[in-house]
Short mmCIF file of C-alpha atoms and ligand atoms in Angstrom, two decimals:
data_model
loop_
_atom_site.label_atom_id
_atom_site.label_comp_id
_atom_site.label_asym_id
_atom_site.label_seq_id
_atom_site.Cartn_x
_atom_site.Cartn_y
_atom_site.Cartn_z
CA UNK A 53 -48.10 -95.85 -90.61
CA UNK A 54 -47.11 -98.79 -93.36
CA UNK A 55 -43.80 -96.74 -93.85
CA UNK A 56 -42.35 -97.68 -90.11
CA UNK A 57 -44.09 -101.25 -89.97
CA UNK A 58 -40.54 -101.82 -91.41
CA UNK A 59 -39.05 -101.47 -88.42
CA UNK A 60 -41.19 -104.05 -86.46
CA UNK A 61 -40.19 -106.42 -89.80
CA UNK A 62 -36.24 -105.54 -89.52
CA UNK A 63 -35.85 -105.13 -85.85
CA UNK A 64 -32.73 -106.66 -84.48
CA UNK A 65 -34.02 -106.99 -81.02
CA UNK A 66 -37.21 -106.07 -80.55
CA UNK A 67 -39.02 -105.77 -77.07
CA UNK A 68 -43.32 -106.64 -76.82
CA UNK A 69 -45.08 -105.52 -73.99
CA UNK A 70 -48.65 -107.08 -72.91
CA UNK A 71 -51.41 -105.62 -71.45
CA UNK A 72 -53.06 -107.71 -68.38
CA UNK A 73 -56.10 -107.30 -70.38
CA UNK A 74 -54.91 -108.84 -73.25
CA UNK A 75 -53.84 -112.40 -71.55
CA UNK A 76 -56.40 -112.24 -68.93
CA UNK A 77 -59.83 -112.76 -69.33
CA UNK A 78 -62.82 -111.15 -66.65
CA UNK A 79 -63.25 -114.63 -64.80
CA UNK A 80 -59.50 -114.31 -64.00
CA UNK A 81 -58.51 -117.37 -66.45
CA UNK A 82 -55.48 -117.01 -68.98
CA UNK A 83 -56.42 -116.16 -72.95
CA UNK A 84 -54.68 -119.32 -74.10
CA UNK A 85 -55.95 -119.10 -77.72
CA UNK A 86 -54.78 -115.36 -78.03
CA UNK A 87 -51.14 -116.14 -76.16
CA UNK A 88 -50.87 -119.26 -78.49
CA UNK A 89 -51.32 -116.65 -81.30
CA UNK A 90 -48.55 -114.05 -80.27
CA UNK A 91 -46.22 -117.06 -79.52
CA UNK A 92 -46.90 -118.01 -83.32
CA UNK A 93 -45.70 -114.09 -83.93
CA UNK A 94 -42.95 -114.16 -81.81
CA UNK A 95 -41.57 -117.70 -83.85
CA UNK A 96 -42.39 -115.86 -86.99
CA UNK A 97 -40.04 -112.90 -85.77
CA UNK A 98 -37.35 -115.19 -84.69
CA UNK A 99 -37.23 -116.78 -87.94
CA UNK A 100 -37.00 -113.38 -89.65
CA UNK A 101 -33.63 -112.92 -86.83
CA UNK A 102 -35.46 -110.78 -84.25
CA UNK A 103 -34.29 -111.85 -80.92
CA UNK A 104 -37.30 -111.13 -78.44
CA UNK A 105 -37.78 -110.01 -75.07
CA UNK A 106 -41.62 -109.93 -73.75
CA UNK A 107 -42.68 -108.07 -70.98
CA UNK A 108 -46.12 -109.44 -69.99
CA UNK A 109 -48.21 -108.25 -67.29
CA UNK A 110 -51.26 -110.09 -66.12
CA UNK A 111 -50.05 -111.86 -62.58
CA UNK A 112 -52.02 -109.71 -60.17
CA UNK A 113 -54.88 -110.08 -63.06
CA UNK A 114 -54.56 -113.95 -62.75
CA UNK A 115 -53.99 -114.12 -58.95
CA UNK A 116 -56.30 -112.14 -57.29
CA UNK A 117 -59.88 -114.83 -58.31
CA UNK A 118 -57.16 -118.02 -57.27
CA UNK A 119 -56.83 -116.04 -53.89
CA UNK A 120 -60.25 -115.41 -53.22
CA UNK A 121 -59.88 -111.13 -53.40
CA UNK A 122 -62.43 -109.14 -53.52
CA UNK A 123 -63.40 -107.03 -57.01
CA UNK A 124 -62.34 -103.65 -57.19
CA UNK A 125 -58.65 -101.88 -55.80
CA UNK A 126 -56.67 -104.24 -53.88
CA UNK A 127 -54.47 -102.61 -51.23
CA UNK A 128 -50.66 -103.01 -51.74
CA UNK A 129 -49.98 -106.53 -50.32
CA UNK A 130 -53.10 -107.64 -51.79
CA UNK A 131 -51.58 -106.96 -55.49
CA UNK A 132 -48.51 -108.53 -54.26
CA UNK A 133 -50.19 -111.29 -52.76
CA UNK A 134 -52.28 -111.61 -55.58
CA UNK A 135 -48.63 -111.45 -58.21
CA UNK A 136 -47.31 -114.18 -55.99
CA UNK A 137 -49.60 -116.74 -57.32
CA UNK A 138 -50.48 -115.17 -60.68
CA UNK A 139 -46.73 -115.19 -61.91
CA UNK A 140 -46.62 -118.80 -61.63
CA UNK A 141 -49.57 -119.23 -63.87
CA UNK A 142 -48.72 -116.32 -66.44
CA UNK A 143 -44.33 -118.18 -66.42
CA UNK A 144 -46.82 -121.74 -67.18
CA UNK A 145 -48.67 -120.17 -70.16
CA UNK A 146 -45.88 -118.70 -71.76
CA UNK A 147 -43.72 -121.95 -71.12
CA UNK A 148 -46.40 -123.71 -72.84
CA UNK A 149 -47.13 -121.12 -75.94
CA UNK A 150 -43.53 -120.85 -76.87
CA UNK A 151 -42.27 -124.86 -76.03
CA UNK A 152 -45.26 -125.48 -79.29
CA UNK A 153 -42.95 -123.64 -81.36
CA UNK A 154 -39.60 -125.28 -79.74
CA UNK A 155 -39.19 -121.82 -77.98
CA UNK A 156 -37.27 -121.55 -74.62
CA UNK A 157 -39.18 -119.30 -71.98
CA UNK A 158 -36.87 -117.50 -69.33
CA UNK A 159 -38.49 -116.05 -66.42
CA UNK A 160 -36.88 -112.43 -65.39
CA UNK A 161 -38.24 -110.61 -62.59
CA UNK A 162 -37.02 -106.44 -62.66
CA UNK A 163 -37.57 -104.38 -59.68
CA UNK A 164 -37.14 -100.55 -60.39
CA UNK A 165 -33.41 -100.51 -59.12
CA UNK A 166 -32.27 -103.31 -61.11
CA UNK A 167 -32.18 -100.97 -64.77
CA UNK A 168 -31.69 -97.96 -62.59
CA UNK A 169 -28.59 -98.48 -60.23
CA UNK A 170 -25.41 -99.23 -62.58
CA UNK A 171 -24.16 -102.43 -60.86
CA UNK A 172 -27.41 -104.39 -61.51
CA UNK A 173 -28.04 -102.82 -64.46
CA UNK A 174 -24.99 -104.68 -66.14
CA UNK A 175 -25.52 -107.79 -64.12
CA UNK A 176 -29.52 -107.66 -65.48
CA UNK A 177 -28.31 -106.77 -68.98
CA UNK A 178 -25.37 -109.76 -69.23
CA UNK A 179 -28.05 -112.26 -67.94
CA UNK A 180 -30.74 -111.23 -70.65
CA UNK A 181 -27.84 -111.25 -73.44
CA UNK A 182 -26.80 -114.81 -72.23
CA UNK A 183 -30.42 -116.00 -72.56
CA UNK A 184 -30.90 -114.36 -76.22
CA UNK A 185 -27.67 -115.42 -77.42
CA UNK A 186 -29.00 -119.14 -76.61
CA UNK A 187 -31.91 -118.39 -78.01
CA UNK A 188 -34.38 -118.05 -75.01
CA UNK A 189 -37.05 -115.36 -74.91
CA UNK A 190 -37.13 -113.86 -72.05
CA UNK A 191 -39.73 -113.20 -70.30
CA UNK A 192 -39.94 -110.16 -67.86
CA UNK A 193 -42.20 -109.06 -65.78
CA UNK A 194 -41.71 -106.48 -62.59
CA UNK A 195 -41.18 -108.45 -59.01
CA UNK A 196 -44.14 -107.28 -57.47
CA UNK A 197 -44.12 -109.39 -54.52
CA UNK A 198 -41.13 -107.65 -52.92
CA UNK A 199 -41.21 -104.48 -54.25
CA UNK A 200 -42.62 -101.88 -52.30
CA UNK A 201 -44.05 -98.39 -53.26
CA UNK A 202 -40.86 -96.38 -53.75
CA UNK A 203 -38.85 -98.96 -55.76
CA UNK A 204 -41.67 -100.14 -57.97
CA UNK A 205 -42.41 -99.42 -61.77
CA UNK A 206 -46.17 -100.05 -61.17
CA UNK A 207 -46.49 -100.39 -64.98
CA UNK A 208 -44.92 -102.56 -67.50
CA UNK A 209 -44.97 -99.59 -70.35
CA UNK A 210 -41.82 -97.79 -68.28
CA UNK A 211 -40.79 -101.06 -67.31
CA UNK A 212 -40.58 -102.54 -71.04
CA UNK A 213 -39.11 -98.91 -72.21
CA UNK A 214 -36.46 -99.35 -69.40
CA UNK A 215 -35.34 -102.78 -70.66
CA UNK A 216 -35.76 -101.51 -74.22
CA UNK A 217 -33.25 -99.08 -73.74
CA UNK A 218 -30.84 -101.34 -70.92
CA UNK A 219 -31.02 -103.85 -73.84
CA UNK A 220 -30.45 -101.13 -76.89
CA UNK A 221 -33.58 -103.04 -78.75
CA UNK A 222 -34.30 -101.09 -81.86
CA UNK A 223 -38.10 -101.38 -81.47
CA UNK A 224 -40.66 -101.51 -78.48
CA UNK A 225 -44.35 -102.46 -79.57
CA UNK A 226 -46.90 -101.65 -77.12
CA UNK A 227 -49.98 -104.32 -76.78
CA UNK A 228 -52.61 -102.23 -75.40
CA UNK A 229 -56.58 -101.99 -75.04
CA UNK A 230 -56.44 -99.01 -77.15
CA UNK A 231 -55.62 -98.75 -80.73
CA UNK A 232 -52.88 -96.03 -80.48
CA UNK A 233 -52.80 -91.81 -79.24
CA UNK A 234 -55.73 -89.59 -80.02
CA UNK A 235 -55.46 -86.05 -80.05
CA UNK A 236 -58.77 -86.10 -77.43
CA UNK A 237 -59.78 -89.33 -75.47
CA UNK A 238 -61.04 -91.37 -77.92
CA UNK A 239 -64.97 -91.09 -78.98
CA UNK A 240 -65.24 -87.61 -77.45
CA UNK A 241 -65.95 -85.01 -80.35
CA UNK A 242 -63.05 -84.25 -82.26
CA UNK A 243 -60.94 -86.57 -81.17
CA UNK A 244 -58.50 -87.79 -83.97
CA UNK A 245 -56.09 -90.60 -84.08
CA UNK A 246 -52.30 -89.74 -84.40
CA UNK A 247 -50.59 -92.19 -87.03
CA UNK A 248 -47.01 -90.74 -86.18
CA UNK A 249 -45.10 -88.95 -82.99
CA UNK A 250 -41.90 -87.42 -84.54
CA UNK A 251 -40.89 -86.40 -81.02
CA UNK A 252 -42.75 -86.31 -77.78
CA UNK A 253 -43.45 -82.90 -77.15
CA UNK A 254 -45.68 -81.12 -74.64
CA UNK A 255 -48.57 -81.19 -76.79
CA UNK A 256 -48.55 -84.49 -77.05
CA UNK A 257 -48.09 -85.26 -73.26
CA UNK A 258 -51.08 -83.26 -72.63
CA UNK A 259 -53.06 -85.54 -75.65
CA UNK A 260 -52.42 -88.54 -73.12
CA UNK A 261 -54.60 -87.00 -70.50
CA UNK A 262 -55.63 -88.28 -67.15
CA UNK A 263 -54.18 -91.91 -65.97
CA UNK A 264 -56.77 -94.60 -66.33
CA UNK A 265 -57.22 -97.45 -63.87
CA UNK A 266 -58.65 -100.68 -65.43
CA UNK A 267 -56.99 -104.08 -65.26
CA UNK A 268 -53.47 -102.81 -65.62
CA UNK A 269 -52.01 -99.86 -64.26
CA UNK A 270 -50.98 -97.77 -67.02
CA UNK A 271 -53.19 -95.42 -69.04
CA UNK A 272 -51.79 -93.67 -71.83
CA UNK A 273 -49.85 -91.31 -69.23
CA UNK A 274 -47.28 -93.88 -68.96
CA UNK A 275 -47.29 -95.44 -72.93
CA UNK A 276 -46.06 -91.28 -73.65
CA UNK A 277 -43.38 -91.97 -70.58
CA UNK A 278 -42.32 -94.74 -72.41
CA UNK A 279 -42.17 -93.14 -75.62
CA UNK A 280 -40.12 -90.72 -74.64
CA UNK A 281 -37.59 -93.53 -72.70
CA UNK A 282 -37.71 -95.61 -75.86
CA UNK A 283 -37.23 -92.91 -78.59
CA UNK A 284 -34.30 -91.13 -76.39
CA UNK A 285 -32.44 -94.64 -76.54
CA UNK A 286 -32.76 -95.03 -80.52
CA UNK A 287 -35.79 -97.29 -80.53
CA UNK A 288 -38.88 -96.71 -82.28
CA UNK A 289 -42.15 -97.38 -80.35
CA UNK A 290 -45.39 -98.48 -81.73
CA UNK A 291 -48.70 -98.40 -79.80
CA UNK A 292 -51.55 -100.86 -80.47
CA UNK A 293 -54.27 -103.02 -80.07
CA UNK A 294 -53.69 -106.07 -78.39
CA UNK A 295 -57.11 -107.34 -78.50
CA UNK A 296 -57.18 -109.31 -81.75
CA UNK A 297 -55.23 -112.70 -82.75
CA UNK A 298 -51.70 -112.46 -84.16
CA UNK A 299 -50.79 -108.96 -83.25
CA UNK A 300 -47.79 -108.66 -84.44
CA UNK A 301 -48.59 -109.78 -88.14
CA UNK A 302 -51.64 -107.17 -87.85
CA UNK A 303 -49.43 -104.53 -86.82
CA UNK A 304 -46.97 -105.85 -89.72
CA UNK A 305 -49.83 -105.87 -92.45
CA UNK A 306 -50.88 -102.17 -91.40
CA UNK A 307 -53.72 -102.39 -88.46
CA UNK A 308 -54.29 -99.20 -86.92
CA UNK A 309 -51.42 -98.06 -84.60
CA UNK A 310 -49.29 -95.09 -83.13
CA UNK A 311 -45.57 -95.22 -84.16
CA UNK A 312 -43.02 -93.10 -82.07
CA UNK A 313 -39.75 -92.22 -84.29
CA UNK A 314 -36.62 -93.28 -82.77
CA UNK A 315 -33.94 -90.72 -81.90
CA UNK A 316 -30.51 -91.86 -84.27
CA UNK A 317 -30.41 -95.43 -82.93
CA UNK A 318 -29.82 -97.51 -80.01
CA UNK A 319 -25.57 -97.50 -80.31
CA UNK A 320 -25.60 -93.92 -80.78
CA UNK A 321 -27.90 -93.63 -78.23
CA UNK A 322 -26.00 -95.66 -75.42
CA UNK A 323 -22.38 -93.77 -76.59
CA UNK A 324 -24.36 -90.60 -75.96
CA UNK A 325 -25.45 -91.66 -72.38
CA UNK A 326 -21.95 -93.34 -71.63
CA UNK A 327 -20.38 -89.46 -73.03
CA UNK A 328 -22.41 -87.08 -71.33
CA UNK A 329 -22.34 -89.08 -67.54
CA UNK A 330 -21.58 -86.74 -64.89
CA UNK A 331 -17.79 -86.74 -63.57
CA UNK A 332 -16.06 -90.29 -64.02
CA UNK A 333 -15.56 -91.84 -60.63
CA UNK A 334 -12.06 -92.84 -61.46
CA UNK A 335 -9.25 -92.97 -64.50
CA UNK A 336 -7.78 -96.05 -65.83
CA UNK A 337 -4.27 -95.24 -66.89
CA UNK A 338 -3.49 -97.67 -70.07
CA UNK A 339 -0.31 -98.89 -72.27
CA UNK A 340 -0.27 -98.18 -75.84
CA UNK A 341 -1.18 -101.32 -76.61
CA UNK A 342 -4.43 -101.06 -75.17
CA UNK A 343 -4.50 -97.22 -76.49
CA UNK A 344 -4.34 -99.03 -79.90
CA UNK A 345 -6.70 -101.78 -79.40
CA UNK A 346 -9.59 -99.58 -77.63
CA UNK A 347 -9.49 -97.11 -80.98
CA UNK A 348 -9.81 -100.34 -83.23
CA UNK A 349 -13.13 -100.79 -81.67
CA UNK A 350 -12.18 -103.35 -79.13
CA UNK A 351 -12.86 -103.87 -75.36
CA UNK A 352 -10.10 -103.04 -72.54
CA UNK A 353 -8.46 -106.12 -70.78
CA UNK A 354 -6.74 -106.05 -67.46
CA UNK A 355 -3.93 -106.30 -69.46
CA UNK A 356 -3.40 -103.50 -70.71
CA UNK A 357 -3.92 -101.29 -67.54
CA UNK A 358 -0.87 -100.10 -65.81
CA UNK A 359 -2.70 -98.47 -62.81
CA UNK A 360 -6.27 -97.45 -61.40
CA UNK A 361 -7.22 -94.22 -59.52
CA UNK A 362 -10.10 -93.30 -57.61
CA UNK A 363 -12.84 -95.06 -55.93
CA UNK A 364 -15.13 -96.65 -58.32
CA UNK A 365 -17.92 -99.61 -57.97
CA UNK A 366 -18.87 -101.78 -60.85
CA UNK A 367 -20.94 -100.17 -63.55
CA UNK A 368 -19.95 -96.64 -62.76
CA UNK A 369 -18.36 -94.27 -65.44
CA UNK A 370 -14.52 -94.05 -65.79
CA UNK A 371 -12.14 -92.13 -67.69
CA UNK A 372 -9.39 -94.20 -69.82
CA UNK A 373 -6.69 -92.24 -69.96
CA UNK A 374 -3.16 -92.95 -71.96
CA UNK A 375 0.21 -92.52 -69.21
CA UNK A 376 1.14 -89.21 -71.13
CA UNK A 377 -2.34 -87.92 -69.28
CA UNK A 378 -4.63 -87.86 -72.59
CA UNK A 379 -8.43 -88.74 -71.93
CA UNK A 380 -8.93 -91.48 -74.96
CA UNK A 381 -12.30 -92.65 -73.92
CA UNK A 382 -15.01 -93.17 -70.77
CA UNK A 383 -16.92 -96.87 -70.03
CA UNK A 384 -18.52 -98.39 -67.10
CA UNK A 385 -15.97 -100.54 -65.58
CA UNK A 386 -16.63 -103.86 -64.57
CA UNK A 387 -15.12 -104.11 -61.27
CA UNK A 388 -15.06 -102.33 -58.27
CA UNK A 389 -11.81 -100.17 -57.74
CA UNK A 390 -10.42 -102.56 -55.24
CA UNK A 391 -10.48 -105.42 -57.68
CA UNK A 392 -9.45 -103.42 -60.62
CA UNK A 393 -6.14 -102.64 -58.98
CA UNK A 394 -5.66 -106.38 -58.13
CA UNK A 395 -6.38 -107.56 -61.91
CA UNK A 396 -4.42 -104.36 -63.26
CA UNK A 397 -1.71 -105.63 -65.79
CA UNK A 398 -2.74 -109.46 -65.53
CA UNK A 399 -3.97 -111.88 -67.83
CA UNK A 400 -8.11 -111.95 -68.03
CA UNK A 401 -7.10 -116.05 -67.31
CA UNK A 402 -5.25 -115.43 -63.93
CA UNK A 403 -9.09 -113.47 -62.49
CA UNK A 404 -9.90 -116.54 -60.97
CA UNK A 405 -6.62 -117.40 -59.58
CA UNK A 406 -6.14 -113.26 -57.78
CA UNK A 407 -9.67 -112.75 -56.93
CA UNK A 408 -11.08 -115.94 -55.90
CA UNK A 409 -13.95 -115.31 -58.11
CA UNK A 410 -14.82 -115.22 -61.93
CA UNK A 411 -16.71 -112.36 -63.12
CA UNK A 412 -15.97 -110.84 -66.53
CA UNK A 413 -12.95 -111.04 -68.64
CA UNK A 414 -12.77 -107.67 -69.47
CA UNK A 415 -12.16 -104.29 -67.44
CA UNK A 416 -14.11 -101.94 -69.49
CA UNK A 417 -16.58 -103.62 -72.40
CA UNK A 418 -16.80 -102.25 -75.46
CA UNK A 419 -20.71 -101.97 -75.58
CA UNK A 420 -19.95 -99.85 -72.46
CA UNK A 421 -17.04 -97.65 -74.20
CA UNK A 422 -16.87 -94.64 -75.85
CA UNK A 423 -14.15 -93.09 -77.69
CA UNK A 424 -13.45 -89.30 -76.64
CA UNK A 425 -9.99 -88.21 -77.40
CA UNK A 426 -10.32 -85.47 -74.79
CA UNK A 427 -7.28 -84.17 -72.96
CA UNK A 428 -7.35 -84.83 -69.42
CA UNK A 429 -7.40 -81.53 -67.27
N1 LIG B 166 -46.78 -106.24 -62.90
C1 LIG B 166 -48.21 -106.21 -62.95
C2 LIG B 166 -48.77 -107.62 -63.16
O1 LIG B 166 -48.15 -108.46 -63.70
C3 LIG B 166 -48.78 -105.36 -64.06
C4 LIG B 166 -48.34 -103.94 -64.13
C5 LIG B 166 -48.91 -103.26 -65.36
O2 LIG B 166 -49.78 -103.81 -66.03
O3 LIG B 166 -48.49 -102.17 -65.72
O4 LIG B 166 -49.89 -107.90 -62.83
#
């Protein structure tokens, strides 16, 4: 759809996950020429100001014939085996791809609790900003080798709409081994090809059929899952092929593809989250001055707190509340009640110096903040 290729040309941060079978070939050896490609894409999007995140799969694809495994489904600590010695291979190739275009590769490995529990999630998301604001791209994949069954992903699509979303990236672009969503499975009579998703409804989950097992683990099952993760968090989501050279510059000269329309966009989208979380886990009672500052669109400092209440760990929701008892906004705090109270009132310098530790400078973010006027009850 050439009108939303715009989006992939404009994106502020823009998120680009690969298929195993894209980077991997049969014989188990890496697709240089084709990675060397999409790093020339990914330079050509950082030029245009796009900072990048990839999330590439293909470790268990690239392990499992350097281990000696048999063909066919590999039990669990065979794939994780198998990831072990892969991801070392798949962090050299994309070291090497982006290092030709003076590009800085950062390895990240996510497990499922690291964008799902709040603590981690703001650890994970201040690492990846540090990297892009230096300019690195990171490079995520999940940490297979320690994950087991109940905290895994087990495919990159939810994965790379999870960080999409932790990261508020205002488009996800899915490299796949199909072309896009067909309203049948593709080649079976009828079946037509779906340029644009305005929202992912039933009828469309039920389009994406059975999951498929091939290389990867996804299937179009999960690429609708993602969808609707990436759309609900203001990012629009294209679907692809991956199989061709230069992706990205096919996708941005109008090759065949899925697009997903974003839901308002990924600010509006986090407010909305931070807004409608379930009962704050503690008020933050706050001078004027800090009243003032938070409604000029600034973060809250220790400063400006005159007292904590309730028992709170990092990253969960809190109410910020002026001392007449009015509800002026809700974040997720970034300490734990215990250290809150200690920092309460004091300079953001003197952390150090009280805790014995340095962790952020301010009590409440103001990517984490939300104005909400409400009166407290
Ligand atoms: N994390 C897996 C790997 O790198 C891939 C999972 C997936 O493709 O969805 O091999």
């Amino acid at each position: 759809m050439a009108a939303l290729t715009g989006n992939l040309a404009s994106a502020t941060r823009l998120v680009v996950k690969i298929g195993s079978a894209m980077l991997v070939n049969p014989d188990g050896s890496l697709r240089e020429g084709w990675l060397e490609g999409l790093a020339l894409d990914i330079a050509e999007a950082r030029a245009r100001g796009t900072q990048v995140i990839v999330v590439s799969s293909g470790a268990i694809a690239l392990g499992r014939r350097r281990l000696g495994l048999p063909k066919g489904k590999l039990k669990l600590e065979q794939s994780q085996a198998a990831a072990a010695v892969g991801q070392i291979a798949l962090a050299q190739g994309w070291q090497q791809a982006l290092a030709a275009h003076g590009l800085v590769a950062a390895q990240v490995l996510l497990t499922l609790t690291d964008t799902e529990e709040r603590r981690r999630y703001l650890n994970a998301r201040a690492t990846l900003n540090t990297l892009l604001d230096r300019g690195a791209v990171p490079v995520i994949n999940e940490n297979d080798t320690v994950a087991t069954s109940e905290i895994r992903y087990g495919d990159n699509d939810r994965l790379a709409a999870r960080v999409s979303s932790m990261m508020s990236a205002s488009c996800l672009v899915l490299l796949s081994d199909v072309d896009g969503l067909y309203t049948a499975p593709p080649g079976s009579p009828g079946a037509e090809f779906i340029e644009l998703v305005e929202e992912v409804t039933g009828d469309i989950v039920s389009m994406a059929g059975a999951p498929v097992s091939g290389m990867g683990s996804g299937g179009m099952v999960t690429k609708i899952e993602a969808a609707r993760i990436a759309t609900g968090a203001g990012a629009s989501m294209v679907i692809t092929s991956g199989h061709e050279d230069r992706p990205l510059s096919r996708v941005l000269s109008g090759a065949r593809a899925t697009w997903f329309i974003a839901h308002g966009n990924p600010a509006t989208a986090r407010k909305r989250w931070i807004a409608g979380s379930l009962e704050p886990a503690g008020h933050i009672i706050v001078d004027d001055g800090a009243a003032g500052a938070l409604m000029k669109g600034r973060s809250l400092l220790p400063a400006g707190v005159k007292r904590v209440s309730g028992s709170f760990s990092r990253g969960d929701t809190v109410a910020i509340v002026t001392e007449a008892g009015v509800e002026i906004a809700r974040g997720l705090i970034a300490w734990d009640a215990a250290d809150a109270a200690t920092i309460a009132g004091r300079k953001s310098s003197d952390i150090e110096k009280l805790l014995g530790l340095t962790g952020r400078d301010e009590m409440v973010h103001r990517d984490d903040l939300v104005m909400t006027g409400k009166e407290r009850t």
